[in-house]
Amino acid sequence: MIENWENLKNEIKAYLLFIKISASELSSSEKRDKILEAIKQRCKEEELQKYYNDLQRLVEESGDSPHNESIQRIPDEAFVVRGGRNLPEDIRRGTGTHPCGVTGISVECALGLSVKELAINIPHRQVGVTTVGEVRKTEGDVIRTSGRSPHHATLSGLTPEQISNLLMPTYPNPAREQ
C-alpha cells in the first residue's frame, strides 16, 4: 500500500489518465486493484472521492468491475428519490460506503417507475426527487446497489451541498398520502 498521501494523489491522477487512454488494458491491470483498494482505505478528501468514483465508473463500464460483475448502467431518464429533508448536514450524516465499495447516499431509482412507486419503501414524510441525468450533469453518478428494495441505488461522486441542491425542494411523500 502506498504510504505517502501526496504520492497516492499523484498515482491516482496518473492512473486515471492511463485508464482513459488505454481502457482495453483494464482487465489485465494488477495496479488497478491496488489503486482501488488504496483509495477505498484513504478516501477522505472530496477530490479523491471523485477520482475514486470516476475510476469505479470506468471500471464498471469496461465490464471488469471487482465489486459486482452484473452492474447495469441506469438510464439518465430514471427518477432518483431520497427521503428526508435532504439538507447538506442530512446528506453528510447519511453518506457511507456500501458493501460493494461504492461511497455515497442511499436512494431509490428505476426507469419506468413513478416517484410514488419508488417512494413506497421510504418511511419519511418528505422526499427529494431528481433524475440520473441531472446527477451525471453535475459529474456524479447513480449506481445500482443492493438494499431493502429491488430499486435501491447509491448516489455518489458529489458533495453534500451538490446533492442537497439536486434533491431540493422536498415534497410530501406521495406514498404516505392518504
CSV table of N, CA and C in Angstrom, one decimal:
chain,number,residue,atom,x,y,z
A,1,MET,N,0.8,-1.2,0.0
A,1,MET,CA,0.0,0.0,0.0
A,1,MET,C,0.9,1.2,0.0
A,2,ILE,N,0.5,2.3,-0.6
A,2,ILE,CA,1.3,3.5,-0.8
A,2,ILE,C,1.2,4.2,0.5
A,3,GLU,N,2.4,4.6,1.1
A,3,GLU,CA,2.5,5.3,2.4
A,3,GLU,C,2.3,6.8,2.3
A,4,ASN,N,2.8,7.4,1.3
A,4,ASN,CA,2.8,8.9,1.2
A,4,ASN,C,1.5,9.4,0.5
A,5,TRP,N,0.7,10.2,1.2
A,5,TRP,CA,-0.5,10.7,0.7
A,5,TRP,C,-0.4,11.5,-0.6
A,6,GLU,N,0.6,12.3,-0.7
A,6,GLU,CA,0.8,13.1,-1.9
A,6,GLU,C,1.1,12.1,-3.1
A,7,ASN,N,1.9,11.1,-2.8
A,7,ASN,CA,2.2,10.1,-3.8
A,7,ASN,C,0.9,9.4,-4.3
A,8,LEU,N,0.1,9.1,-3.3
A,8,LEU,CA,-1.2,8.5,-3.6
A,8,LEU,C,-2.0,9.3,-4.6
A,9,LYS,N,-2.1,10.6,-4.3
A,9,LYS,CA,-2.9,11.5,-5.2
A,9,LYS,C,-2.3,11.6,-6.6
A,10,ASN,N,-1.0,11.6,-6.7
A,10,ASN,CA,-0.4,11.7,-8.0
A,10,ASN,C,-0.5,10.3,-8.7
A,11,GLU,N,-0.5,9.2,-8.0
A,11,GLU,CA,-0.7,7.9,-8.6
A,11,GLU,C,-2.1,7.8,-9.1
A,12,ILE,N,-3.1,8.3,-8.4
A,12,ILE,CA,-4.5,8.2,-8.8
A,12,ILE,C,-4.7,9.1,-10.1
A,13,LYS,N,-4.1,10.3,-10.1
A,13,LYS,CA,-4.3,11.1,-11.3
A,13,LYS,C,-3.6,10.5,-12.5
A,14,ALA,N,-2.4,9.9,-12.3
A,14,ALA,CA,-1.7,9.3,-13.4
A,14,ALA,C,-2.5,8.0,-13.9
A,15,TYR,N,-3.0,7.3,-12.9
A,15,TYR,CA,-3.7,6.1,-13.3
A,15,TYR,C,-5.0,6.4,-14.0
A,16,LEU,N,-5.8,7.4,-13.6
A,16,LEU,CA,-7.0,7.8,-14.3
A,16,LEU,C,-6.7,8.2,-15.7
A,17,LEU,N,-5.6,8.9,-15.9
A,17,LEU,CA,-5.2,9.3,-17.3
A,17,LEU,C,-4.9,8.0,-18.1
A,18,PHE,N,-4.1,7.1,-17.5
A,18,PHE,CA,-3.8,5.8,-18.1
A,18,PHE,C,-5.1,5.1,-18.5
A,19,ILE,N,-6.1,5.0,-17.7
A,19,ILE,CA,-7.3,4.3,-18.0
A,19,ILE,C,-8.0,4.9,-19.1
A,20,LYS,N,-8.1,6.3,-19.1
A,20,LYS,CA,-8.8,7.0,-20.2
A,20,LYS,C,-8.1,6.7,-21.5
A,21,ILE,N,-6.8,6.6,-21.5
A,21,ILE,CA,-6.0,6.4,-22.8
A,21,ILE,C,-6.1,4.9,-23.2
A,22,SER,N,-6.1,4.0,-22.2
A,22,SER,CA,-6.0,2.6,-22.5
A,22,SER,C,-7.0,1.7,-21.8
A,23,ALA,N,-8.2,2.0,-21.9
A,23,ALA,CA,-9.3,1.2,-21.2
A,23,ALA,C,-9.3,-0.2,-21.6
A,24,SER,N,-8.8,-0.6,-22.7
A,24,SER,CA,-8.8,-2.0,-23.1
A,24,SER,C,-7.8,-2.9,-22.2
A,25,GLU,N,-6.9,-2.2,-21.5
A,25,GLU,CA,-6.0,-3.0,-20.7
A,25,GLU,C,-6.5,-3.2,-19.3
A,26,LEU,N,-7.7,-2.7,-19.0
A,26,LEU,CA,-8.2,-2.8,-17.6
A,26,LEU,C,-8.2,-4.2,-17.0
A,27,SER,N,-8.6,-5.1,-17.8
A,27,SER,CA,-8.8,-6.5,-17.3
A,27,SER,C,-7.4,-7.1,-16.9
A,28,SER,N,-6.3,-6.6,-17.4
A,28,SER,CA,-5.0,-7.3,-17.1
A,28,SER,C,-4.2,-6.4,-16.1
A,29,SER,N,-4.8,-5.4,-15.6
A,29,SER,CA,-4.1,-4.5,-14.7
A,29,SER,C,-4.1,-4.8,-13.2
A,30,GLU,N,-3.0,-5.3,-12.7
A,30,GLU,CA,-2.9,-5.5,-11.3
A,30,GLU,C,-2.9,-4.2,-10.5
A,31,LYS,N,-2.3,-3.2,-11.1
A,31,LYS,CA,-2.3,-1.9,-10.4
A,31,LYS,C,-3.7,-1.3,-10.1
A,32,ARG,N,-4.6,-1.6,-11.0
A,32,ARG,CA,-6.0,-1.1,-10.8
A,32,ARG,C,-6.5,-1.6,-9.5
A,33,ASP,N,-6.3,-2.8,-9.2
A,33,ASP,CA,-6.9,-3.4,-7.9
A,33,ASP,C,-6.2,-2.7,-6.7
A,34,LYS,N,-4.9,-2.5,-6.8
A,34,LYS,CA,-4.1,-1.8,-5.7
A,34,LYS,C,-4.6,-0.4,-5.5
A,35,ILE,N,-4.8,0.3,-6.6
A,35,ILE,CA,-5.3,1.7,-6.5
A,35,ILE,C,-6.7,1.7,-6.0
A,36,LEU,N,-7.6,0.9,-6.4
A,36,LEU,CA,-9.0,0.8,-5.9
A,36,LEU,C,-9.0,0.6,-4.4
A,37,GLU,N,-8.2,-0.4,-3.9
A,37,GLU,CA,-8.1,-0.7,-2.5
A,37,GLU,C,-7.5,0.5,-1.7
A,38,ALA,N,-6.4,1.1,-2.2
A,38,ALA,CA,-5.8,2.3,-1.6
A,38,ALA,C,-6.8,3.4,-1.4
A,39,ILE,N,-7.5,3.7,-2.5
A,39,ILE,CA,-8.5,4.8,-2.5
A,39,ILE,C,-9.6,4.5,-1.5
A,40,LYS,N,-10.1,3.3,-1.5
A,40,LYS,CA,-11.2,2.9,-0.6
A,40,LYS,C,-10.7,3.2,0.9
A,41,GLN,N,-9.5,2.8,1.2
A,41,GLN,CA,-8.9,2.9,2.5
A,41,GLN,C,-8.7,4.4,2.9
A,42,ARG,N,-8.3,5.2,2.0
A,42,ARG,CA,-7.9,6.6,2.3
A,42,ARG,C,-8.8,7.7,1.7
A,43,CYS,N,-9.9,7.4,1.2
A,43,CYS,CA,-10.7,8.4,0.5
A,43,CYS,C,-11.4,9.3,1.5
A,44,LYS,N,-10.7,10.3,2.0
A,44,LYS,CA,-11.3,11.3,2.9
A,44,LYS,C,-11.5,12.6,2.2
A,45,GLU,N,-10.7,13.0,1.3
A,45,GLU,CA,-10.9,14.3,0.6
A,45,GLU,C,-11.9,14.1,-0.5
A,46,GLU,N,-12.8,15.2,-0.7
A,46,GLU,CA,-13.8,15.1,-1.7
A,46,GLU,C,-13.2,14.9,-3.1
A,47,GLU,N,-12.0,15.5,-3.4
A,47,GLU,CA,-11.4,15.4,-4.7
A,47,GLU,C,-11.0,13.9,-4.9
A,48,LEU,N,-10.5,13.3,-3.9
A,48,LEU,CA,-10.1,11.9,-4.1
A,48,LEU,C,-11.3,11.0,-4.2
A,49,GLN,N,-12.4,11.3,-3.5
A,49,GLN,CA,-13.7,10.6,-3.6
A,49,GLN,C,-14.2,10.6,-5.0
A,50,LYS,N,-14.1,11.8,-5.7
A,50,LYS,CA,-14.5,12.0,-7.0
A,50,LYS,C,-13.6,11.1,-8.0
A,51,TYR,N,-12.3,11.1,-7.7
A,51,TYR,CA,-11.4,10.3,-8.5
A,51,TYR,C,-11.8,8.8,-8.4
A,52,TYR,N,-12.0,8.4,-7.1
A,52,TYR,CA,-12.4,7.0,-6.9
A,52,TYR,C,-13.7,6.7,-7.7
A,53,ASN,N,-14.7,7.6,-7.6
A,53,ASN,CA,-16.0,7.3,-8.3
A,53,ASN,C,-15.8,7.3,-9.8
A,54,ASP,N,-15.0,8.2,-10.3
A,54,ASP,CA,-14.7,8.2,-11.7
A,54,ASP,C,-14.0,6.9,-12.1
A,55,LEU,N,-13.0,6.5,-11.3
A,55,LEU,CA,-12.3,5.2,-11.6
A,55,LEU,C,-13.2,4.0,-11.6
A,56,GLN,N,-14.1,4.0,-10.5
A,56,GLN,CA,-15.0,2.9,-10.4
A,56,GLN,C,-16.0,2.9,-11.6
A,57,ARG,N,-16.5,4.0,-12.0
A,57,ARG,CA,-17.4,4.1,-13.1
A,57,ARG,C,-16.7,3.6,-14.4
A,58,LEU,N,-15.5,4.0,-14.6
A,58,LEU,CA,-14.8,3.5,-15.8
A,58,LEU,C,-14.6,2.0,-15.8
A,59,VAL,N,-14.2,1.5,-14.6
A,59,VAL,CA,-14.0,0.0,-14.5
A,59,VAL,C,-15.3,-0.7,-14.7
A,60,GLU,N,-16.4,-0.2,-14.1
A,60,GLU,CA,-17.8,-0.8,-14.3
A,60,GLU,C,-18.2,-0.8,-15.7
A,61,GLU,N,-18.0,0.3,-16.4
A,61,GLU,CA,-18.4,0.4,-17.8
A,61,GLU,C,-17.5,-0.5,-18.7
A,62,SER,N,-16.3,-0.8,-18.3
A,62,SER,CA,-15.5,-1.7,-19.1
A,62,SER,C,-15.9,-3.2,-18.9
A,63,GLY,N,-16.8,-3.4,-17.9
A,63,GLY,CA,-17.3,-4.8,-17.7
A,63,GLY,C,-16.3,-5.6,-16.9
A,64,ASP,N,-15.3,-4.9,-16.2
A,64,ASP,CA,-14.3,-5.5,-15.4
A,64,ASP,C,-14.4,-5.0,-14.0
A,65,SER,N,-15.5,-5.0,-13.4
A,65,SER,CA,-15.7,-4.4,-12.0
A,65,SER,C,-15.3,-5.5,-11.0
A,66,PRO,N,-14.4,-5.1,-10.0
A,66,PRO,CA,-14.1,-6.0,-9.0
A,66,PRO,C,-15.2,-6.1,-7.9
A,67,HIS,N,-16.2,-5.2,-8.0
A,67,HIS,CA,-17.2,-5.2,-7.0
A,67,HIS,C,-18.4,-6.0,-7.4
A,68,ASN,N,-18.9,-5.9,-8.6
A,68,ASN,CA,-20.2,-6.5,-9.0
A,68,ASN,C,-20.1,-6.7,-10.5
A,69,GLU,N,-20.1,-7.9,-10.9
A,69,GLU,CA,-19.9,-8.2,-12.4
A,69,GLU,C,-21.2,-8.0,-13.1
A,70,SER,N,-22.3,-7.8,-12.4
A,70,SER,CA,-23.6,-7.7,-13.2
A,70,SER,C,-24.2,-6.3,-13.1
A,71,ILE,N,-23.3,-5.3,-12.8
A,71,ILE,CA,-23.8,-3.9,-12.7
A,71,ILE,C,-24.3,-3.4,-14.1
A,72,GLN,N,-25.5,-2.9,-14.1
A,72,GLN,CA,-26.0,-2.3,-15.3
A,72,GLN,C,-26.1,-0.8,-15.2
A,73,ARG,N,-25.8,-0.1,-16.2
A,73,ARG,CA,-25.9,1.4,-16.2
A,73,ARG,C,-27.3,1.8,-16.1
A,74,ILE,N,-27.7,2.7,-15.2
A,74,ILE,CA,-29.1,3.1,-15.1
A,74,ILE,C,-29.3,4.3,-16.1
A,75,PRO,N,-30.3,4.2,-16.9
A,75,PRO,CA,-30.6,5.3,-17.9
A,75,PRO,C,-30.8,6.7,-17.2
A,76,ASP,N,-30.4,7.7,-18.0
A,76,ASP,CA,-30.5,9.1,-17.5
A,76,ASP,C,-31.9,9.5,-17.1
A,77,GLU,N,-32.9,8.9,-17.8
A,77,GLU,CA,-34.3,9.3,-17.6
A,77,GLU,C,-34.9,8.8,-16.2
A,78,ALA,N,-34.2,7.9,-15.6
A,78,ALA,CA,-34.7,7.3,-14.4
A,78,ALA,C,-34.8,8.3,-13.2
A,79,PHE,N,-35.9,8.3,-12.5
A,79,PHE,CA,-36.1,9.1,-11.3
A,79,PHE,C,-35.1,8.6,-10.2
A,80,VAL,N,-34.7,9.6,-9.4
A,80,VAL,CA,-33.9,9.3,-8.2
A,80,VAL,C,-34.7,9.9,-7.0
A,81,VAL,N,-35.0,9.1,-6.0
A,81,VAL,CA,-35.8,9.6,-4.9
A,81,VAL,C,-35.1,9.3,-3.6
A,82,ARG,N,-35.1,10.3,-2.7
A,82,ARG,CA,-34.5,10.1,-1.4
A,82,ARG,C,-35.4,10.7,-0.4
A,83,GLY,N,-35.6,10.0,0.7
A,83,GLY,CA,-36.5,10.5,1.8
A,83,GLY,C,-35.7,11.5,2.7
A,84,GLY,N,-36.5,12.3,3.4
A,84,GLY,CA,-36.0,13.2,4.4
A,84,GLY,C,-35.9,14.6,3.9
A,85,ARG,N,-35.3,15.5,4.8
A,85,ARG,CA,-35.2,16.9,4.4
A,85,ARG,C,-34.1,17.2,3.4
A,86,ASN,N,-33.1,16.3,3.3
A,86,ASN,CA,-32.1,16.4,2.3
A,86,ASN,C,-31.3,17.7,2.3
A,87,LEU,N,-31.1,18.2,3.6
A,87,LEU,CA,-30.2,19.3,3.8
A,87,LEU,C,-28.7,18.8,3.8
A,88,PRO,N,-27.8,19.7,3.5
A,88,PRO,CA,-26.4,19.2,3.4
A,88,PRO,C,-26.0,18.4,4.6
A,89,GLU,N,-26.4,18.8,5.8
A,89,GLU,CA,-26.0,18.1,7.0
A,89,GLU,C,-26.6,16.7,7.1
A,90,ASP,N,-27.9,16.6,6.5
A,90,ASP,CA,-28.5,15.3,6.4
A,90,ASP,C,-27.8,14.3,5.5
A,91,ILE,N,-27.4,14.9,4.4
A,91,ILE,CA,-26.6,14.1,3.4
A,91,ILE,C,-25.3,13.7,4.0
A,92,ARG,N,-24.6,14.6,4.7
A,92,ARG,CA,-23.3,14.2,5.3
A,92,ARG,C,-23.5,13.0,6.3
A,93,ARG,N,-24.6,13.1,7.1
A,93,ARG,CA,-24.9,12.0,8.1
A,93,ARG,C,-25.2,10.7,7.4
A,94,GLY,N,-25.9,10.8,6.2
A,94,GLY,CA,-26.3,9.6,5.5
A,94,GLY,C,-25.3,9.0,4.6
A,95,THR,N,-24.2,9.7,4.4
A,95,THR,CA,-23.1,9.2,3.5
A,95,THR,C,-22.4,8.0,4.1
A,96,GLY,N,-22.2,7.0,3.3
A,96,GLY,CA,-21.5,5.8,3.8
A,96,GLY,C,-21.0,5.0,2.6
A,97,THR,N,-20.3,3.9,2.9
A,97,THR,CA,-19.7,3.0,1.9
A,97,THR,C,-20.5,1.8,1.9
A,98,HIS,N,-21.1,1.5,0.7
A,98,HIS,CA,-21.9,0.3,0.6
A,98,HIS,C,-21.0,-0.9,0.6
A,99,PRO,N,-21.4,-2.1,1.0
A,99,PRO,CA,-20.6,-3.3,1.0
A,99,PRO,C,-19.9,-3.6,-0.3
A,100,CYS,N,-20.4,-3.1,-1.5
A,100,CYS,CA,-19.8,-3.4,-2.8
A,100,CYS,C,-18.7,-2.3,-3.0
A,101,GLY,N,-18.5,-1.4,-2.1
A,101,GLY,CA,-17.4,-0.4,-2.3
A,101,GLY,C,-17.8,1.0,-2.7
A,102,VAL,N,-19.0,1.2,-3.1
A,102,VAL,CA,-19.5,2.5,-3.6
A,102,VAL,C,-19.8,3.4,-2.4
A,103,THR,N,-19.2,4.6,-2.4
A,103,THR,CA,-19.5,5.5,-1.3
A,103,THR,C,-20.4,6.6,-1.8
A,104,GLY,N,-21.5,6.8,-1.0
A,104,GLY,CA,-22.5,7.8,-1.3
A,104,GLY,C,-23.7,7.7,-0.4
A,105,ILE,N,-24.9,8.1,-0.9
A,105,ILE,CA,-26.1,8.0,-0.1
A,105,ILE,C,-27.1,7.1,-0.8
A,106,SER,N,-27.9,6.5,0.0
A,106,SER,CA,-28.9,5.5,-0.5
A,106,SER,C,-30.0,6.3,-1.1
A,107,VAL,N,-30.5,5.8,-2.2
A,107,VAL,CA,-31.6,6.4,-3.0
A,107,VAL,C,-32.5,5.2,-3.5
A,108,GLU,N,-33.6,5.5,-4.0
A,108,GLU,CA,-34.5,4.6,-4.8
A,108,GLU,C,-34.4,5.1,-6.2
A,109,CYS,N,-34.2,4.2,-7.2
A,109,CYS,CA,-34.1,4.6,-8.5
A,109,CYS,C,-34.4,3.5,-9.5
A,110,ALA,N,-35.2,3.8,-10.5
A,110,ALA,CA,-35.6,2.8,-11.5
A,110,ALA,C,-36.2,3.5,-12.7
A,111,LEU,N,-35.9,3.0,-13.9
A,111,LEU,CA,-36.5,3.5,-15.1
A,111,LEU,C,-37.9,3.0,-15.2
A,112,GLY,N,-38.9,3.8,-15.5
A,112,GLY,CA,-40.3,3.4,-15.7
A,112,GLY,C,-41.1,3.4,-14.5
A,113,LEU,N,-40.6,3.7,-13.4
A,113,LEU,CA,-41.4,3.8,-12.2
A,113,LEU,C,-41.7,5.2,-11.8
A,114,SER,N,-42.8,5.5,-11.3
A,114,SER,CA,-43.2,6.9,-10.8
A,114,SER,C,-42.5,7.2,-9.5
A,115,VAL,N,-42.5,8.4,-9.1
A,115,VAL,CA,-42.0,8.9,-7.9
A,115,VAL,C,-42.7,8.1,-6.7
A,116,LYS,N,-44.0,8.0,-6.9
A,116,LYS,CA,-44.9,7.4,-5.8
A,116,LYS,C,-44.4,5.9,-5.7
A,117,GLU,N,-44.2,5.2,-6.8
A,117,GLU,CA,-43.8,3.8,-6.8
A,117,GLU,C,-42.5,3.6,-6.1
A,118,LEU,N,-41.5,4.6,-6.4
A,118,LEU,CA,-40.2,4.5,-5.8
A,118,LEU,C,-40.2,4.9,-4.3
A,119,ALA,N,-41.2,5.7,-3.9
A,119,ALA,CA,-41.2,6.2,-2.5
A,119,ALA,C,-41.9,5.2,-1.6
A,120,ILE,N,-42.5,4.1,-2.1
A,120,ILE,CA,-43.2,3.1,-1.2
A,120,ILE,C,-42.3,2.6,-0.1
A,121,ASN,N,-41.0,2.4,-0.3
A,121,ASN,CA,-40.1,1.9,0.7
A,121,ASN,C,-39.4,3.0,1.5
A,122,ILE,N,-39.8,4.2,1.3
A,122,ILE,CA,-39.2,5.3,2.1
A,122,ILE,C,-40.2,5.7,3.2
A,123,PRO,N,-39.7,5.6,4.5
A,123,PRO,CA,-40.6,5.9,5.6
A,123,PRO,C,-40.7,7.4,5.9
A,124,HIS,N,-39.9,8.3,5.3
A,124,HIS,CA,-40.0,9.7,5.6
A,124,HIS,C,-41.3,10.3,5.1
A,125,ARG,N,-41.7,11.4,5.7
A,125,ARG,CA,-42.9,12.2,5.2
A,125,ARG,C,-42.6,13.0,4.0
A,126,GLN,N,-41.3,13.3,3.7
A,126,GLN,CA,-41.0,14.1,2.6
A,126,GLN,C,-39.9,13.4,1.8
A,127,VAL,N,-39.9,13.8,0.5
A,127,VAL,CA,-38.8,13.2,-0.4
A,127,VAL,C,-38.3,14.3,-1.3
A,128,GLY,N,-37.0,14.0,-1.7
A,128,GLY,CA,-36.4,14.8,-2.8
A,128,GLY,C,-36.3,14.0,-4.0
A,129,VAL,N,-36.5,14.7,-5.2
A,129,VAL,CA,-36.5,14.0,-6.4
A,129,VAL,C,-35.6,14.7,-7.5
A,130,THR,N,-34.9,13.9,-8.2
A,130,THR,CA,-34.1,14.3,-9.4
A,130,THR,C,-34.1,13.2,-10.4
A,131,THR,N,-33.3,13.3,-11.4
A,131,THR,CA,-33.1,12.2,-12.3
A,131,THR,C,-31.6,11.8,-12.4
A,132,VAL,N,-31.3,10.6,-12.9
A,132,VAL,CA,-30.0,10.2,-13.0
A,132,VAL,C,-29.2,11.1,-13.9
A,133,GLY,N,-29.9,11.6,-15.0
A,133,GLY,CA,-29.2,12.5,-15.9
A,133,GLY,C,-28.8,13.8,-15.2
A,134,GLU,N,-29.6,14.4,-14.3
A,134,GLU,CA,-29.2,15.6,-13.6
A,134,GLU,C,-28.0,15.3,-12.7
A,135,VAL,N,-28.0,14.1,-12.1
A,135,VAL,CA,-26.8,13.8,-11.2
A,135,VAL,C,-25.6,13.7,-12.1
A,136,ARG,N,-25.7,13.1,-13.3
A,136,ARG,CA,-24.5,12.9,-14.1
A,136,ARG,C,-24.0,14.3,-14.7
A,137,LYS,N,-25.0,15.2,-15.0
A,137,LYS,CA,-24.6,16.5,-15.4
A,137,LYS,C,-23.7,17.3,-14.4
A,138,THR,N,-23.9,16.9,-13.1
A,138,THR,CA,-23.2,17.5,-12.0
A,138,THR,C,-21.9,16.7,-11.7
A,139,GLU,N,-21.6,15.7,-12.6
A,139,GLU,CA,-20.4,14.9,-12.5
A,139,GLU,C,-20.5,13.8,-11.4
A,140,GLY,N,-21.7,13.5,-11.0
A,140,GLY,CA,-21.9,12.4,-10.0
A,140,GLY,C,-22.4,11.2,-10.8
A,141,ASP,N,-22.9,10.2,-10.1
A,141,ASP,CA,-23.5,9.0,-10.7
A,141,ASP,C,-24.4,8.3,-9.7
A,142,VAL,N,-25.3,7.5,-10.3
A,142,VAL,CA,-26.2,6.7,-9.5
A,142,VAL,C,-25.9,5.2,-9.9
A,143,ILE,N,-25.6,4.4,-9.0
A,143,ILE,CA,-25.1,3.1,-9.2
A,143,ILE,C,-26.0,2.1,-8.5
A,144,ARG,N,-26.6,1.1,-9.2
A,144,ARG,CA,-27.4,0.1,-8.6
A,144,ARG,C,-26.7,-0.6,-7.6
A,145,THR,N,-27.2,-0.7,-6.3
A,145,THR,CA,-26.6,-1.4,-5.2
A,145,THR,C,-27.7,-2.2,-4.5
A,146,SER,N,-27.3,-3.2,-3.8
A,146,SER,CA,-28.3,-4.0,-3.0
A,146,SER,C,-28.8,-3.1,-1.8
A,147,GLY,N,-30.1,-3.4,-1.4
A,147,GLY,CA,-30.6,-2.7,-0.3
A,147,GLY,C,-32.0,-3.3,0.1
A,148,ARG,N,-32.8,-2.5,0.8
A,148,ARG,CA,-34.1,-3.0,1.3
A,148,ARG,C,-35.1,-3.3,0.2
A,149,SER,N,-34.9,-2.6,-0.9
A,149,SER,CA,-35.8,-2.8,-2.0
A,149,SER,C,-35.1,-3.2,-3.3
A,150,PRO,N,-35.8,-3.7,-4.3
A,150,PRO,CA,-35.1,-4.0,-5.6
A,150,PRO,C,-34.7,-2.8,-6.4
A,151,HIS,N,-35.1,-1.6,-5.9
A,151,HIS,CA,-34.8,-0.3,-6.6
A,151,HIS,C,-33.7,0.5,-5.9
A,152,HIS,N,-33.1,-0.1,-4.9
A,152,HIS,CA,-32.0,0.6,-4.2
A,152,HIS,C,-30.8,0.9,-5.1
A,153,ALA,N,-30.3,2.1,-4.9
A,153,ALA,CA,-29.1,2.5,-5.6
A,153,ALA,C,-28.3,3.5,-4.7
A,154,THR,N,-27.1,3.8,-5.1
A,154,THR,CA,-26.2,4.7,-4.3
A,154,THR,C,-25.9,5.9,-5.2
A,155,LEU,N,-26.2,7.1,-4.8
A,155,LEU,CA,-25.8,8.3,-5.5
A,155,LEU,C,-24.4,8.7,-4.9
A,156,SER,N,-23.5,8.8,-5.9
A,156,SER,CA,-22.1,9.1,-5.4
A,156,SER,C,-21.4,10.1,-6.3
A,157,GLY,N,-20.2,10.6,-5.8
A,157,GLY,CA,-19.4,11.5,-6.6
A,157,GLY,C,-19.7,12.9,-6.4
A,158,LEU,N,-20.6,13.3,-5.5
A,158,LEU,CA,-20.9,14.7,-5.4
A,158,LEU,C,-20.7,15.2,-3.9
A,159,THR,N,-20.6,16.5,-3.7
A,159,THR,CA,-20.5,17.0,-2.3
A,159,THR,C,-21.9,16.9,-1.7
A,160,PRO,N,-22.0,17.0,-0.4
A,160,PRO,CA,-23.4,17.1,0.2
A,160,PRO,C,-24.2,18.3,-0.2
A,161,GLU,N,-23.5,19.4,-0.5
A,161,GLU,CA,-24.2,20.6,-1.0
A,161,GLU,C,-24.7,20.3,-2.4
A,162,GLN,N,-24.0,19.7,-3.2
A,162,GLN,CA,-24.4,19.4,-4.6
A,162,GLN,C,-25.6,18.5,-4.6
A,163,ILE,N,-25.6,17.5,-3.7
A,163,ILE,CA,-26.7,16.5,-3.6
A,163,ILE,C,-27.9,17.2,-3.1
A,164,SER,N,-27.7,18.0,-2.1
A,164,SER,CA,-28.9,18.7,-1.5
A,164,SER,C,-29.5,19.6,-2.5
A,165,ASN,N,-28.7,20.3,-3.3
A,165,ASN,CA,-29.3,21.2,-4.4
A,165,ASN,C,-30.1,20.4,-5.4
A,166,LEU,N,-29.7,19.2,-5.7
A,166,LEU,CA,-30.4,18.4,-6.7
A,166,LEU,C,-31.7,17.8,-6.1
A,167,LEU,N,-31.7,17.6,-4.8
A,167,LEU,CA,-32.9,17.0,-4.1
A,167,LEU,C,-33.8,18.0,-3.4
A,168,MET,N,-33.6,19.3,-3.7
A,168,MET,CA,-34.4,20.3,-3.0
A,168,MET,C,-35.2,21.0,-4.1
A,169,PRO,N,-36.4,21.6,-3.9
A,169,PRO,CA,-37.1,21.4,-2.6
A,169,PRO,C,-37.6,20.0,-2.4
A,170,THR,N,-38.0,19.7,-1.2
A,170,THR,CA,-38.6,18.4,-1.0
A,170,THR,C,-40.1,18.5,-1.1
A,171,TYR,N,-40.8,17.4,-1.3
A,171,TYR,CA,-42.2,17.3,-1.5
A,171,TYR,C,-42.8,16.3,-0.5
A,172,PRO,N,-44.1,16.4,-0.2
A,172,PRO,CA,-44.7,15.3,0.6
A,172,PRO,C,-44.5,14.0,0.0
A,173,ASN,N,-44.2,13.0,0.7
A,173,ASN,CA,-44.0,11.6,0.2
A,173,ASN,C,-45.4,11.1,-0.4
A,174,PRO,N,-45.5,11.0,-1.7
A,174,PRO,CA,-46.7,10.6,-2.3
A,174,PRO,C,-47.2,9.2,-1.8
A,175,ALA,N,-46.3,8.3,-1.4
A,175,ALA,CA,-46.7,7.0,-0.9
A,175,ALA,C,-47.2,7.0,0.5
A,176,ARG,N,-47.1,8.2,1.2
A,176,ARG,CA,-47.6,8.3,2.6
A,176,ARG,C,-48.9,9.1,2.6
A,177,GLU,N,-49.3,9.7,1.5
A,177,GLU,CA,-50.5,10.5,1.5
A,177,GLU,C,-51.7,9.6,1.5
A,178,GLN,N,-52.8,10.0,2.2
A,178,GLN,CA,-54.0,9.2,2.4
A,178,GLN,C,-54.9,9.5,1.2
